[in-house]
PDB file of C-alpha atoms in Angstrom:
ATOM      1  CA  MET A   1     -13.754   7.213   6.111  1.00 63.00           C
ATOM      2  CA  ARG A   2     -15.923   4.031   5.879  1.00 69.00           C
ATOM      3  CA  VAL A   3     -14.688   0.542   6.351  1.00 75.00           C
ATOM      4  CA  CYS A   4     -16.563  -2.340   4.818  1.00 78.00           C
ATOM      5  CA  ARG A   5     -16.383  -6.151   4.308  1.00 80.00           C
ATOM      6  CA  GLN A   6     -16.129  -7.916   0.952  1.00 79.00           C
ATOM      7  CA  GLY A   7     -19.634  -7.807  -0.639  1.00 84.00           C
ATOM      8  CA  GLU A   8     -20.672  -4.664   1.137  1.00 87.00           C
ATOM      9  CA  GLU A   9     -18.572  -2.268  -1.041  1.00 89.00           C
ATOM     10  CA  ARG A  10     -20.303   0.495  -3.055  1.00 89.00           C
ATOM     11  CA  PRO A  11     -17.592   1.311  -5.809  1.00 91.00           C
ATOM     12  CA  PRO A  12     -16.043   3.317  -7.189  1.00 91.00           C
ATOM     13  CA  TYR A  13     -13.681   4.600  -4.403  1.00 90.00           C
ATOM     14  CA  ASP A  14     -11.295   7.459  -4.689  1.00 90.00           C
ATOM     15  CA  LEU A  15      -9.029   5.981  -1.984  1.00 90.00           C
ATOM     16  CA  ILE A  16      -8.493   2.397  -0.834  1.00 93.00           C
ATOM     17  CA  PHE A  17      -6.199   1.378   2.022  1.00 92.00           C
ATOM     18  CA  VAL A  18      -5.295  -2.338   1.455  1.00 91.00           C
ATOM     19  CA  CYS A  19      -4.352  -3.613   4.944  1.00 87.00           C
ATOM     20  CA  LEU A  20      -3.488  -7.142   4.174  1.00 86.00           C
ATOM     21  CA  LYS A  21      -0.427  -9.366   4.760  1.00 82.00           C
ATOM     22  CA  SER A  22       1.800  -9.292   1.746  1.00 81.00           C
ATOM     23  CA  GLN A  23       1.007 -12.898   0.806  1.00 81.00           C
ATOM     24  CA  GLN A  24      -2.813 -12.030   0.660  1.00 87.00           C
ATOM     25  CA  ILE A  25      -2.471  -9.095  -1.800  1.00 91.00           C
ATOM     26  CA  GLY A  26      -2.171 -11.251  -4.846  1.00 92.00           C
ATOM     27  CA  GLU A  27      -5.349 -13.204  -3.915  1.00 92.00           C
ATOM     28  CA  THR A  28      -7.546 -10.011  -3.718  1.00 92.00           C
ATOM     29  CA  ALA A  29      -5.709  -7.925  -6.484  1.00 94.00           C
ATOM     30  CA  GLN A  30      -8.430  -8.284  -9.157  1.00 94.00           C
ATOM     31  CA  HIS A  31     -11.310  -7.655  -6.698  1.00 94.00           C
ATOM     32  CA  VAL A  32      -9.660  -4.595  -5.125  1.00 94.00           C
ATOM     33  CA  ALA A  33      -8.669  -3.149  -8.529  1.00 96.00           C
ATOM     34  CA  GLY A  34     -12.317  -3.395  -9.532  1.00 95.00           C
ATOM     35  CA  LEU A  35     -13.380  -1.196  -6.625  1.00 95.00           C
ATOM     36  CA  LEU A  36     -11.120   1.774  -7.556  1.00 94.00           C
ATOM     37  CA  ALA A  37     -12.278   4.820  -9.319  1.00 92.00           C
ATOM     38  CA  PRO A  38     -10.477   5.707 -12.559  1.00 90.00           C
ATOM     39  CA  GLU A  39      -8.362   8.300 -10.885  1.00 88.00           C
ATOM     40  CA  GLY A  40      -8.395   6.734  -7.507  1.00 91.00           C
ATOM     41  CA  SER A  41      -5.426   5.912  -5.200  1.00 93.00           C
ATOM     42  CA  LEU A  42      -4.397   2.763  -3.503  1.00 94.00           C
ATOM     43  CA  VAL A  43      -2.287   2.754  -0.355  1.00 94.00           C
ATOM     44  CA  PHE A  44      -0.662  -0.606   0.748  1.00 90.00           C
ATOM     45  CA  PRO A  45       0.980  -0.056   4.186  1.00 91.00           C
ATOM     46  CA  GLN A  46       3.810  -2.743   4.226  1.00 83.00           C
ATOM     47  CA  ASN A  47       5.977  -3.926   6.906  1.00 80.00           C
ATOM     48  CA  GLY A  48       9.246  -4.385   5.010  1.00 78.00           C
ATOM     49  CA  ILE A  49      10.025  -3.956   1.352  1.00 82.00           C
ATOM     50  CA  PRO A  50       6.687  -3.811  -0.628  1.00 85.00           C
ATOM     51  CA  TRP A  51       6.292  -5.481  -4.118  1.00 84.00           C
ATOM     52  CA  TRP A  52       6.335  -2.112  -5.933  1.00 85.00           C
ATOM     53  CA  TYR A  53       9.682  -0.929  -4.253  1.00 86.00           C
ATOM     54  CA  PHE A  54      11.836  -0.876  -7.258  1.00 88.00           C
ATOM     55  CA  GLU A  55       9.329   0.202  -9.840  1.00 86.00           C
ATOM     56  CA  LYS A  56      10.024   3.956  -9.891  1.00 86.00           C
ATOM     57  CA  LEU A  57      13.216   3.993  -7.803  1.00 83.00           C
ATOM     58  CA  ASP A  58      16.075   6.195  -9.441  1.00 85.00           C
ATOM     59  CA  SER A  59      18.503   3.350  -9.411  1.00 88.00           C
ATOM     60  CA  PRO A  60      19.968   0.778 -11.663  1.00 93.00           C
ATOM     61  CA  LEU A  61      17.536  -1.716  -9.966  1.00 92.00           C
ATOM     62  CA  ARG A  62      14.527   0.405 -11.400  1.00 90.00           C
ATOM     63  CA  GLY A  63      11.811  -2.072 -12.640  1.00 85.00           C
ATOM     64  CA  THR A  64      13.238  -5.055 -10.741  1.00 88.00           C
ATOM     65  CA  GLN A  65      10.321  -7.231  -9.811  1.00 84.00           C
ATOM     66  CA  LEU A  66      10.367  -8.979  -6.508  1.00 85.00           C
ATOM     67  CA  LYS A  67       9.355 -12.625  -7.329  1.00 85.00           C
ATOM     68  CA  SER A  68       9.017 -13.394  -3.618  1.00 86.00           C
ATOM     69  CA  LEU A  69       6.213 -10.957  -3.238  1.00 86.00           C
ATOM     70  CA  ASP A  70       4.494 -11.181  -6.531  1.00 90.00           C
ATOM     71  CA  PRO A  71       5.682 -14.584  -7.954  1.00 90.00           C
ATOM     72  CA  ASP A  72       3.202 -14.824 -10.898  1.00 92.00           C
ATOM     73  CA  GLY A  73       2.993 -11.083 -11.521  1.00 90.00           C
ATOM     74  CA  ARG A  74      -0.742 -10.845 -10.969  1.00 93.00           C
ATOM     75  CA  ILE A  75      -0.338  -7.897  -8.496  1.00 93.00           C
ATOM     76  CA  ALA A  76       1.690  -5.877 -10.959  1.00 91.00           C
ATOM     77  CA  ARG A  77      -0.913  -6.658 -13.736  1.00 94.00           C
ATOM     78  CA  ALA A  78      -3.828  -5.731 -11.641  1.00 95.00           C
ATOM     79  CA  TYR A  79      -2.717  -2.184 -10.401  1.00 94.00           C
ATOM     80  CA  ARG A  80      -1.650   0.871 -12.364  1.00 93.00           C
ATOM     81  CA  LEU A  81       1.567   2.017 -10.761  1.00 91.00           C
ATOM     82  CA  ASP A  82       0.236   5.615 -11.002  1.00 90.00           C
ATOM     83  CA  SER A  83      -2.626   4.767  -8.720  1.00 93.00           C
ATOM     84  CA  ILE A  84      -0.362   3.527  -5.894  1.00 93.00           C
ATOM     85  CA  ILE A  85       0.672   5.766  -2.959  1.00 92.00           C
ATOM     86  CA  GLY A  86       3.720   4.068  -1.214  1.00 89.00           C
ATOM     87  CA  ALA A  87       3.369   3.310   2.460  1.00 90.00           C
ATOM     88  CA  VAL A  88       6.097   1.482   4.544  1.00 85.00           C
ATOM     89  CA  ILE A  89       5.587   0.664   8.300  1.00 85.00           C
ATOM     90  CA  TYR A  90       8.721   0.802  10.445  1.00 82.00           C
ATOM     91  CA  LEU A  91       7.646  -1.159  13.666  1.00 80.00           C
ATOM     92  CA  PRO A  92      10.189  -3.585  15.026  1.00 78.00           C
ATOM     93  CA  THR A  93       8.527  -6.706  16.336  1.00 79.00           C
ATOM     94  CA  ASP A  94       9.673 -10.006  17.859  1.00 80.00           C
ATOM     95  CA  HIS A  95       8.036 -13.347  17.553  1.00 81.00           C
ATOM     96  CA  PRO A  96       9.279 -15.343  20.508  1.00 86.00           C
ATOM     97  CA  GLU A  97       6.875 -18.124  20.220  1.00 88.00           C
ATOM     98  CA  PRO A  98       3.829 -19.215  18.280  1.00 88.00           C
ATOM     99  CA  GLY A  99       0.933 -16.944  19.010  1.00 87.00           C
ATOM    100  CA  ARG A 100       2.974 -14.421  20.796  1.00 89.00           C
ATOM    101  CA  ILE A 101       4.200 -10.999  19.171  1.00 85.00           C
ATOM    102  CA  LEU A 102       6.039  -8.352  21.008  1.00 85.00           C
ATOM    103  CA  LEU A 103       5.940  -4.948  19.796  1.00 82.00           C
ATOM    104  CA  ALA A 104       9.208  -2.991  20.435  1.00 76.00           C
ATOM    105  CA  ASP A 105       8.569   0.531  21.674  1.00 74.00           C
ATOM    106  CA  GLN A 106      11.279   2.282  19.539  1.00 74.00           C
ATOM    107  CA  ALA A 107      11.832   6.012  18.585  1.00 74.00           C
ATOM    108  CA  THR A 108      12.123   4.539  15.026  1.00 73.00           C
ATOM    109  CA  ASP A 109       8.346   3.543  14.911  1.00 77.00           C
ATOM    110  CA  ARG A 110       6.719   5.316  12.021  1.00 82.00           C
ATOM    111  CA  LEU A 111       4.593   5.047   8.909  1.00 84.00           C
ATOM    112  CA  VAL A 112       6.042   6.751   5.818  1.00 86.00           C
ATOM    113  CA  ILE A 113       3.589   7.667   3.012  1.00 88.00           C
ATOM    114  CA  GLY A 114       4.454   9.117  -0.332  1.00 88.00           C
ATOM    115  CA  GLU A 115       4.702   8.898  -4.063  1.00 89.00           C
ATOM    116  CA  LEU A 116       6.789   5.942  -5.431  1.00 88.00           C
ATOM    117  CA  ASP A 117       9.193   8.330  -7.141  1.00 86.00           C
ATOM    118  CA  GLY A 118       9.071  10.997  -4.217  1.00 84.00           C
ATOM    119  CA  VAL A 119       7.400  13.563  -6.480  1.00 84.00           C
ATOM    120  CA  LEU A 120       4.227  15.325  -4.902  1.00 82.00           C
ATOM    121  CA  ARG A 121       1.222  15.053  -7.064  1.00 79.00           C
ATOM    122  CA  PRO A 122      -2.436  16.106  -6.560  1.00 78.00           C
ATOM    123  CA  ARG A 123      -4.522  13.375  -5.194  1.00 74.00           C
ATOM    124  CA  PRO A 124      -8.089  12.963  -4.166  1.00 60.00           C
ATOM    125  CA  ARG A 125      -9.064  15.324  -1.441  1.00 56.00           C
ATOM    126  CA  GLY A 126     -10.342  14.162   1.920  1.00 52.00           C
ATOM    127  CA  ASP A 127     -13.612  15.187   3.952  1.00 51.00           C
ATOM    128  CA  GLN A 128     -11.875  18.351   5.149  1.00 49.00           C
ATOM    129  CA  GLY A 129     -10.927  19.413   1.604  1.00 51.00           C
ATOM    130  CA  ARG A 130      -7.230  19.057   2.169  1.00 49.00           C
ATOM    131  CA  PRO A 131      -5.071  16.990  -0.260  1.00 49.00           C
ATOM    132  CA  LEU A 132      -4.680  13.477   0.946  1.00 47.00           C
ATOM    133  CA  ASN A 133      -0.884  13.581   0.225  1.00 43.00           C
ATOM    134  CA  ARG A 134      -0.151  16.659   2.250  1.00 37.00           C
ATOM    135  CA  ARG A 135       2.876  16.734   4.459  1.00 37.00           C
ATOM    136  CA  ALA A 136       2.286  16.733   8.198  1.00 35.00           C
TER     137      ALA A 136
END
């Protein structure tokens, strides 16, 4: 895996981890979308409910857009839903004062990665030849 700064990219990429705060995703959506290979995948690890949460959920809320996370819809327009691999971070934190964040060491700390609708699909393969969406 290679990490690079904006301007150092050599697209297209089969897999991109977008590790930005939710309020920064919209600002970079067009740029990041342009780096992705046609059959590539994007992972947006989020702490909390991500912008795509209701898109493929088997629920009456399916398709509900979260305006608080994508107010003008530019994120939804920039990325194909089928290119997204869901990732939600469960890490309790506390912000007792400006500039200070406490990470709670909890048994519930975890990163959940999977398809938006829960169905396993073939995805690009990693350096070891294993599917990137394999279960641990």
